[in-house]
PDB file of C-alpha atoms in Angstrom:
ATOM      1  CA  MET W   1      98.240 106.840  51.970  1.00 64.00           C
ATOM      2  CA  ALA W   2      95.615 104.579  53.707  1.00 75.00           C
ATOM      3  CA  LEU W   3      96.308 103.131  56.819  1.00 91.00           C
ATOM      4  CA  THR W   4      96.296  99.133  56.975  1.00 93.00           C
ATOM      5  CA  LYS W   5      94.358  97.287  59.715  1.00 94.00           C
ATOM      6  CA  ALA W   6      97.752  96.391  61.037  1.00 96.00           C
ATOM      7  CA  ASP W   7      98.907  99.904  61.383  1.00 95.00           C
ATOM      8  CA  ILE W   8      95.502 100.956  62.969  1.00 96.00           C
ATOM      9  CA  LEU W   9      95.731  97.989  65.494  1.00 97.00           C
ATOM     10  CA  PHE W  10      99.433  98.784  66.384  1.00 97.00           C
ATOM     11  CA  ILE W  11      98.781 102.570  67.088  1.00 97.00           C
ATOM     12  CA  ARG W  12      95.793 101.796  69.129  1.00 97.00           C
ATOM     13  CA  SER W  13      97.663  98.968  70.980  1.00 98.00           C
ATOM     14  CA  LEU W  14     100.188 101.907  72.423  1.00 97.00           C
ATOM     15  CA  VAL W  15      97.375 102.773  74.799  1.00 96.00           C
ATOM     16  CA  ASP W  16      98.694  99.973  76.995  1.00 97.00           C
ATOM     17  CA  ARG W  17     101.774 100.338  79.087  1.00 96.00           C
ATOM     18  CA  ARG W  18     103.333  97.030  78.104  1.00 97.00           C
ATOM     19  CA  GLU W  19     102.930  97.658  74.476  1.00 98.00           C
ATOM     20  CA  ARG W  20     104.534 100.992  74.612  1.00 97.00           C
ATOM     21  CA  ALA W  21     107.635  99.514  76.621  1.00 96.00           C
ATOM     22  CA  GLU W  22     107.757  96.913  73.968  1.00 97.00           C
ATOM     23  CA  ALA W  23     107.633  99.257  70.811  1.00 98.00           C
ATOM     24  CA  HIS W  24     109.658 102.034  72.806  1.00 97.00           C
ATOM     25  CA  LEU W  25     106.823 104.577  71.395  1.00 98.00           C
ATOM     26  CA  PHE W  26     104.421 106.631  72.683  1.00 98.00           C
ATOM     27  CA  VAL W  27     101.510 108.723  71.184  1.00 97.00           C
ATOM     28  CA  ALA W  28     101.288 112.489  71.160  1.00 96.00           C
ATOM     29  CA  GLU W  29      98.092 114.580  69.680  1.00 95.00           C
ATOM     30  CA  GLY W  30      97.610 117.961  68.690  1.00 92.00           C
ATOM     31  CA  ALA W  31      99.703 120.479  66.549  1.00 88.00           C
ATOM     32  CA  LYS W  32     101.218 122.489  69.542  1.00 89.00           C
ATOM     33  CA  LEU W  33     102.197 119.541  71.438  1.00 92.00           C
ATOM     34  CA  ILE W  34     103.948 117.606  68.593  1.00 91.00           C
ATOM     35  CA  GLU W  35     105.712 120.958  67.593  1.00 88.00           C
ATOM     36  CA  GLU W  36     107.257 121.145  71.024  1.00 89.00           C
ATOM     37  CA  LEU W  37     108.369 117.435  70.748  1.00 91.00           C
ATOM     38  CA  CYS W  38     109.746 117.953  67.269  1.00 87.00           C
ATOM     39  CA  GLY W  39     112.009 120.550  68.641  1.00 85.00           C
ATOM     40  CA  SER W  40     112.770 118.774  71.921  1.00 87.00           C
ATOM     41  CA  GLY W  41     115.356 116.373  70.444  1.00 86.00           C
ATOM     42  CA  LEU W  42     113.142 113.208  71.256  1.00 91.00           C
ATOM     43  CA  ALA W  43     113.022 110.943  68.080  1.00 93.00           C
ATOM     44  CA  VAL W  44     109.814 111.695  66.133  1.00 93.00           C
ATOM     45  CA  ARG W  45     109.118 108.252  64.414  1.00 94.00           C
ATOM     46  CA  ARG W  46     105.894 109.321  62.348  1.00 94.00           C
ATOM     47  CA  ILE W  47     103.417 111.911  62.173  1.00 93.00           C
ATOM     48  CA  TYR W  48     100.045 111.632  60.750  1.00 93.00           C
ATOM     49  CA  ALA W  49      97.751 114.292  59.670  1.00 92.00           C
ATOM     50  CA  THR W  50      94.434 114.734  58.137  1.00 90.00           C
ATOM     51  CA  ALA W  51      94.500 115.793  54.564  1.00 71.00           C
ATOM     52  CA  SER W  52      92.545 119.122  55.270  1.00 67.00           C
ATOM     53  CA  VAL W  53      95.340 120.689  57.339  1.00 65.00           C
ATOM     54  CA  THR W  54      98.581 122.301  56.510  1.00 58.00           C
ATOM     55  CA  PRO W  55     101.335 121.023  58.624  1.00 53.00           C
ATOM     56  CA  ALA W  56     103.640 124.193  57.982  1.00 53.00           C
ATOM     57  CA  MET W  57     104.465 124.252  61.731  1.00 57.00           C
ATOM     58  CA  ILE W  58     105.956 120.713  61.651  1.00 64.00           C
ATOM     59  CA  ASP W  59     109.526 120.367  60.250  1.00 69.00           C
ATOM     60  CA  HIS W  60     109.135 116.438  59.697  1.00 79.00           C
ATOM     61  CA  GLU W  61     107.620 114.220  57.008  1.00 82.00           C
ATOM     62  CA  VAL W  62     103.747 114.195  57.473  1.00 87.00           C
ATOM     63  CA  ILE W  63     101.566 110.938  56.508  1.00 90.00           C
ATOM     64  CA  GLU W  64      98.171 112.293  55.116  1.00 91.00           C
ATOM     65  CA  ILE W  65      95.228 110.165  56.377  1.00 93.00           C
ATOM     66  CA  SER W  66      91.456 110.763  56.336  1.00 93.00           C
ATOM     67  CA  SER W  67      89.575 111.925  59.250  1.00 93.00           C
ATOM     68  CA  LYS W  68      87.971 108.894  59.562  1.00 94.00           C
ATOM     69  CA  GLU W  69      91.163 107.156  59.990  1.00 95.00           C
ATOM     70  CA  MET W  70      92.262 109.723  62.465  1.00 95.00           C
ATOM     71  CA  GLU W  71      89.220 108.896  64.420  1.00 95.00           C
ATOM     72  CA  ARG W  72      90.155 105.125  64.409  1.00 96.00           C
ATOM     73  CA  ILE W  73      93.631 105.795  65.777  1.00 97.00           C
ATOM     74  CA  SER W  74      93.208 108.684  68.249  1.00 96.00           C
ATOM     75  CA  GLN W  75      93.020 108.171  71.926  1.00 92.00           C
ATOM     76  CA  LEU W  76      90.996 111.313  72.349  1.00 93.00           C
ATOM     77  CA  LYS W  77      87.288 111.810  72.473  1.00 92.00           C
ATOM     78  CA  THR W  78      87.497 114.530  70.248  1.00 93.00           C
ATOM     79  CA  PRO W  79      90.584 113.765  67.525  1.00 93.00           C
ATOM     80  CA  THR W  80      92.872 116.723  66.636  1.00 92.00           C
ATOM     81  CA  PRO W  81      93.946 116.686  63.103  1.00 92.00           C
ATOM     82  CA  PHE W  82      97.728 115.735  64.025  1.00 92.00           C
ATOM     83  CA  LEU W  83      98.944 112.366  65.916  1.00 95.00           C
ATOM     84  CA  ALA W  84     102.470 111.553  66.166  1.00 95.00           C
ATOM     85  CA  LEU W  85     104.541 108.328  67.391  1.00 97.00           C
ATOM     86  CA  ILE W  86     107.507 109.464  69.317  1.00 96.00           C
ATOM     87  CA  GLY W  87     110.341 107.230  70.800  1.00 97.00           C
ATOM     88  CA  ILE W  88     110.442 106.755  74.478  1.00 96.00           C
ATOM     89  CA  PRO W  89     113.742 108.197  75.752  1.00 93.00           C
ATOM     90  CA  ARG W  90     116.287 106.011  77.963  1.00 91.00           C
ATOM     91  CA  ARG W  91     116.880 107.714  81.017  1.00 88.00           C
ATOM     92  CA  THR W  92     119.662 107.201  83.418  1.00 91.00           C
ATOM     93  CA  LEU W  93     119.122 108.050  87.156  1.00 93.00           C
ATOM     94  CA  ARG W  94     122.188 108.764  89.299  1.00 94.00           C
ATOM     95  CA  ILE W  95     122.098 110.306  92.868  1.00 95.00           C
ATOM     96  CA  ALA W  96     125.149 112.083  92.164  1.00 95.00           C
ATOM     97  CA  ASP W  97     123.379 114.295  89.529  1.00 94.00           C
ATOM     98  CA  LEU W  98     120.689 115.196  92.118  1.00 96.00           C
ATOM     99  CA  THR W  99     122.767 116.467  94.955  1.00 94.00           C
ATOM    100  CA  ASP W 100     122.627 120.368  94.123  1.00 94.00           C
ATOM    101  CA  ARG W 101     118.937 120.499  92.764  1.00 96.00           C
ATOM    102  CA  LEU W 102     115.482 120.010  93.959  1.00 97.00           C
ATOM    103  CA  THR W 103     113.911 116.719  92.816  1.00 98.00           C
ATOM    104  CA  LEU W 104     110.341 115.635  93.229  1.00 98.00           C
ATOM    105  CA  ALA W 105     109.451 111.906  93.996  1.00 98.00           C
ATOM    106  CA  LEU W 106     106.028 110.599  93.559  1.00 98.00           C
ATOM    107  CA  ASP W 107     104.726 107.372  95.656  1.00 98.00           C
ATOM    108  CA  ASP W 108     102.037 105.553  93.805  1.00 97.00           C
ATOM    109  CA  VAL W 109     100.295 108.525  91.982  1.00 98.00           C
ATOM    110  CA  GLN W 110      97.545 107.128  90.030  1.00 97.00           C
ATOM    111  CA  ASP W 111      95.646 109.660  88.066  1.00 97.00           C
ATOM    112  CA  PRO W 112      96.972 110.457  84.582  1.00 97.00           C
ATOM    113  CA  GLY W 113      95.660 114.138  84.892  1.00 97.00           C
ATOM    114  CA  ASN W 114      97.724 114.604  88.442  1.00 97.00           C
ATOM    115  CA  LEU W 115     100.701 113.326  87.021  1.00 98.00           C
ATOM    116  CA  GLY W 116     100.762 115.191  83.822  1.00 98.00           C
ATOM    117  CA  THR W 117      99.936 118.250  85.838  1.00 98.00           C
ATOM    118  CA  ILE W 118     102.885 117.602  88.220  1.00 98.00           C
ATOM    119  CA  ILE W 119     105.089 117.269  85.241  1.00 98.00           C
ATOM    120  CA  ARG W 120     104.029 120.366  84.009  1.00 98.00           C
ATOM    121  CA  LEU W 121     104.579 122.042  87.372  1.00 98.00           C
ATOM    122  CA  ALA W 122     108.070 120.722  87.529  1.00 98.00           C
ATOM    123  CA  ASP W 123     108.936 122.399  84.216  1.00 97.00           C
ATOM    124  CA  TRP W 124     107.311 125.715  85.267  1.00 97.00           C
ATOM    125  CA  PHE W 125     109.712 125.576  88.554  1.00 97.00           C
ATOM    126  CA  GLY W 126     112.763 124.365  86.963  1.00 97.00           C
ATOM    127  CA  ILE W 127     112.621 120.878  88.305  1.00 98.00           C
ATOM    128  CA  ARG W 128     114.521 118.414  85.840  1.00 96.00           C
ATOM    129  CA  ASP W 129     114.002 115.110  87.439  1.00 98.00           C
ATOM    130  CA  ILE W 130     110.768 113.484  89.019  1.00 98.00           C
ATOM    131  CA  VAL W 131     111.405 109.939  90.511  1.00 98.00           C
ATOM    132  CA  CYS W 132     108.394 107.577  90.673  1.00 98.00           C
ATOM    133  CA  SER W 133     107.458 104.541  92.302  1.00 98.00           C
ATOM    134  CA  PRO W 134     106.976 101.281  89.895  1.00 97.00           C
ATOM    135  CA  HIS W 135     102.927 101.501  90.582  1.00 96.00           C
ATOM    136  CA  THR W 136     102.965 105.372  89.677  1.00 98.00           C
ATOM    137  CA  VAL W 137     100.865 105.662  86.491  1.00 98.00           C
ATOM    138  CA  ASP W 138     103.103 105.582  83.316  1.00 98.00           C
ATOM    139  CA  CYS W 139     104.247 108.996  82.231  1.00 98.00           C
ATOM    140  CA  PHE W 140     103.826 108.136  78.649  1.00 97.00           C
ATOM    141  CA  ASN W 141     100.114 107.164  79.164  1.00 97.00           C
ATOM    142  CA  PRO W 142      98.408 109.337  76.360  1.00 95.00           C
ATOM    143  CA  LYS W 143      96.500 111.121  78.888  1.00 96.00           C
ATOM    144  CA  VAL W 144      99.398 111.952  80.912  1.00 97.00           C
ATOM    145  CA  VAL W 145     101.375 113.235  77.703  1.00 97.00           C
ATOM    146  CA  GLN W 146      98.320 115.568  76.728  1.00 95.00           C
ATOM    147  CA  ALA W 147      98.359 116.968  80.373  1.00 96.00           C
ATOM    148  CA  THR W 148     101.797 117.784  80.253  1.00 96.00           C
ATOM    149  CA  MET W 149     101.539 120.079  77.619  1.00 93.00           C
ATOM    150  CA  GLY W 150     104.938 119.474  76.257  1.00 93.00           C
ATOM    151  CA  ALA W 151     106.639 119.280  79.603  1.00 96.00           C
ATOM    152  CA  ILE W 152     107.480 115.745  79.023  1.00 96.00           C
ATOM    153  CA  ALA W 153     110.162 116.852  76.533  1.00 93.00           C
ATOM    154  CA  ARG W 154     111.988 118.554  79.183  1.00 95.00           C
ATOM    155  CA  VAL W 155     111.364 116.765  82.438  1.00 97.00           C
ATOM    156  CA  ARG W 156     112.981 113.510  83.045  1.00 97.00           C
ATOM    157  CA  VAL W 157     110.741 110.857  84.690  1.00 98.00           C
ATOM    158  CA  HIS W 158     112.255 107.862  86.167  1.00 98.00           C
ATOM    159  CA  TYR W 159     110.845 104.684  87.765  1.00 97.00           C
ATOM    160  CA  THR W 160     112.375 102.782  90.690  1.00 97.00           C
ATOM    161  CA  GLU W 161     111.595 101.416  94.171  1.00 98.00           C
ATOM    162  CA  LEU W 162     111.453 104.774  96.491  1.00 98.00           C
ATOM    163  CA  PRO W 163     112.595 103.203  99.546  1.00 98.00           C
ATOM    164  CA  ALA W 164     116.005 102.126  98.106  1.00 98.00           C
ATOM    165  CA  PHE W 165     116.221 105.330  96.153  1.00 98.00           C
ATOM    166  CA  LEU W 166     115.650 107.528  99.304  1.00 98.00           C
ATOM    167  CA  ASN W 167     118.252 105.426 101.270  1.00 98.00           C
ATOM    168  CA  LYS W 168     120.820 106.193  98.679  1.00 97.00           C
ATOM    169  CA  ALA W 169     119.621 109.852  98.900  1.00 97.00           C
ATOM    170  CA  ASP W 170     120.071 109.770 102.598  1.00 97.00           C
ATOM    171  CA  ALA W 171     123.801 108.579 102.136  1.00 97.00           C
ATOM    172  CA  ALA W 172     124.513 111.219  99.863  1.00 96.00           C
ATOM    173  CA  GLY W 173     123.501 113.907 102.505  1.00 96.00           C
ATOM    174  CA  LEU W 174     120.385 114.851 100.650  1.00 97.00           C
ATOM    175  CA  PRO W 175     117.415 116.031 102.758  1.00 98.00           C
ATOM    176  CA  ARG W 176     114.139 113.965 102.121  1.00 98.00           C
ATOM    177  CA  TYR W 177     110.927 115.739 102.522  1.00 98.00           C
ATOM    178  CA  GLY W 178     107.389 114.345 102.731  1.00 97.00           C
ATOM    179  CA  THR W 179     103.834 115.968 102.917  1.00 93.00           C
ATOM    180  CA  PHE W 180     101.376 114.788 105.664  1.00 92.00           C
ATOM    181  CA  LEU W 181      98.408 115.802 107.610  1.00 86.00           C
ATOM    182  CA  GLU W 182     100.661 116.124 110.807  1.00 88.00           C
ATOM    183  CA  GLY W 183     104.031 117.590 110.227  1.00 92.00           C
ATOM    184  CA  GLU W 184     105.790 121.066 110.532  1.00 95.00           C
ATOM    185  CA  ASN W 185     103.905 124.110 108.859  1.00 95.00           C
ATOM    186  CA  ILE W 186     105.936 124.530 105.634  1.00 96.00           C
ATOM    187  CA  TYR W 187     105.512 128.518 105.873  1.00 95.00           C
ATOM    188  CA  GLN W 188     107.647 128.275 109.067  1.00 94.00           C
ATOM    189  CA  SER W 189     110.105 125.652 107.911  1.00 94.00           C
ATOM    190  CA  ALA W 190     113.641 126.121 106.675  1.00 93.00           C
ATOM    191  CA  LEU W 191     113.578 124.835 103.078  1.00 95.00           C
ATOM    192  CA  PRO W 192     116.997 124.202 101.316  1.00 93.00           C
ATOM    193  CA  SER W 193     117.664 124.634  97.595  1.00 92.00           C
ATOM    194  CA  ALA W 194     118.474 120.779  97.084  1.00 95.00           C
ATOM    195  CA  GLY W 195     116.649 117.727  98.252  1.00 97.00           C
ATOM    196  CA  ILE W 196     113.886 115.160  97.828  1.00 98.00           C
ATOM    197  CA  VAL W 197     110.348 116.158  98.059  1.00 98.00           C
ATOM    198  CA  VAL W 198     108.083 112.960  98.063  1.00 98.00           C
ATOM    199  CA  MET W 199     104.155 113.409  97.130  1.00 98.00           C
ATOM    200  CA  GLY W 200     101.892 110.719  98.062  1.00 97.00           C
ATOM    201  CA  ASN W 201      99.126 108.618  96.701  1.00 96.00           C
ATOM    202  CA  GLU W 202      95.829 110.281  96.173  1.00 94.00           C
ATOM    203  CA  GLY W 203      93.915 108.264  98.810  1.00 91.00           C
ATOM    204  CA  ASN W 204      96.557 106.917 100.873  1.00 93.00           C
ATOM    205  CA  GLY W 205      99.185 109.315 101.060  1.00 95.00           C
ATOM    206  CA  ILE W 206     102.735 108.441 101.458  1.00 97.00           C
ATOM    207  CA  SER W 207     103.254 104.697 102.298  1.00 97.00           C
ATOM    208  CA  ALA W 208     104.734 103.615 105.591  1.00 97.00           C
ATOM    209  CA  SER W 209     108.101 102.019 103.913  1.00 98.00           C
ATOM    210  CA  VAL W 210     108.655 105.512 102.200  1.00 98.00           C
ATOM    211  CA  ALA W 211     107.708 107.632 105.045  1.00 98.00           C
ATOM    212  CA  ALA W 212     110.576 105.638 107.139  1.00 98.00           C
ATOM    213  CA  GLN W 213     113.149 107.026 104.857  1.00 98.00           C
ATOM    214  CA  LEU W 214     112.243 110.775 105.171  1.00 98.00           C
ATOM    215  CA  SER W 215     114.067 113.347 107.248  1.00 97.00           C
ATOM    216  CA  HIS W 216     111.591 115.878 107.365  1.00 97.00           C
ATOM    217  CA  ARG W 217     107.591 115.905 107.542  1.00 97.00           C
ATOM    218  CA  LEU W 218     105.788 119.216 106.186  1.00 97.00           C
ATOM    219  CA  PHE W 219     102.268 120.370 106.566  1.00 94.00           C
ATOM    220  CA  ILE W 220     100.489 122.789 104.326  1.00 94.00           C
ATOM    221  CA  PRO W 221      98.094 124.472 107.129  1.00 91.00           C
ATOM    222  CA  PRO W 222      94.521 125.501 105.847  1.00 88.00           C
ATOM    223  CA  TYR W 223      93.398 128.938 106.594  1.00 85.00           C
ATOM    224  CA  PRO W 224      92.246 129.993 109.275  1.00 78.00           C
ATOM    225  CA  ALA W 225      93.905 127.089 111.197  1.00 72.00           C
ATOM    226  CA  ASP W 226      90.739 126.170 113.477  1.00 73.00           C
ATOM    227  CA  ALA W 227      88.408 126.455 110.446  1.00 72.00           C
ATOM    228  CA  GLN W 228      86.502 123.400 109.255  1.00 74.00           C
ATOM    229  CA  THR W 229      87.794 122.485 105.678  1.00 76.00           C
ATOM    230  CA  SER W 230      88.390 119.680 103.304  1.00 77.00           C
ATOM    231  CA  GLU W 231      89.989 116.566 104.388  1.00 73.00           C
ATOM    232  CA  SER W 232      93.136 117.074 101.966  1.00 78.00           C
ATOM    233  CA  LEU W 233      94.525 118.786  99.097  1.00 90.00           C
ATOM    234  CA  ASN W 234      94.363 117.158  95.556  1.00 94.00           C
ATOM    235  CA  VAL W 235      98.178 115.874  94.980  1.00 97.00           C
ATOM    236  CA  ALA W 236      98.818 118.180  92.122  1.00 97.00           C
ATOM    237  CA  THR W 237      97.561 121.231  93.849  1.00 97.00           C
ATOM    238  CA  ALA W 238      99.512 120.342  97.039  1.00 96.00           C
ATOM    239  CA  THR W 239     102.656 119.867  94.729  1.00 98.00           C
ATOM    240  CA  ALA W 240     102.340 123.354  93.246  1.00 98.00           C
ATOM    241  CA  ILE W 241     102.123 125.040  96.937  1.00 97.00           C
ATOM    242  CA  ILE W 242     105.246 122.827  97.898  1.00 97.00           C
ATOM    243  CA  CYS W 243     107.295 123.871  94.766  1.00 97.00           C
ATOM    244  CA  SER W 244     106.342 127.431  95.051  1.00 97.00           C
ATOM    245  CA  GLU W 245     107.495 127.733  98.695  1.00 96.00           C
ATOM    246  CA  PHE W 246     110.612 125.742  98.126  1.00 96.00           C
ATOM    247  CA  ARG W 247     111.432 128.308  95.313  1.00 95.00           C
ATOM    248  CA  ARG W 248     110.393 131.382  97.008  1.00 92.00           C
ATOM    249  CA  ARG W 249     113.091 130.832  99.324  1.00 81.00           C
ATOM    250  CA  LEU W 250     115.980 130.803  96.642  1.00 73.00           C
TER     251      LEU W 250
END
């Protein structure tokens, strides 16, 4: 089945956040990723595959297209033989659902690779929800989706104004942590099993309006403490350290 020009333009348009939101669709590429999404409960709207591959691993109708057509619709520099259109799930965020668990919040994280890695980390450490500021990169950006390696199917990502969200978390009795270059040494801090952990923007850290809503400031110390070292950690790397330390205390 040959793709029409309109088909190609529509699929390529999904690289844009507004187009994804309007169509309620995102793009996933690669056999392993699509296989995970097919078994996740997300709505798989369409799967395209080049005619030279056998889609035995995917329990879904597959539309065969040419390699040249795949190159035209793929968002990757080196296209894979599989591309799928997946329905964007509708998520509901309620503070009452978060009171017994650890939750991540992201304050204007901009890099798709960082967000994808953080979603994958959340999946690894059993964190089911990530709450993002409106200016955080869209979790259904094709680069983010690829970087999650399928974790996007299991981690719920929400977008809302963080100061208001954290204020509600405070009223619900949830501790709110943030990472700063000045704060309490995380390895010497008492860390609970439930709470909100905020990670900041790659260049500017946590904004003042969000910082004002936090109850605890944490610091990941360098080693040795008096050594000359890098100015800061990559946000995804810092998230991995933070999540590991919180989980180690259970």
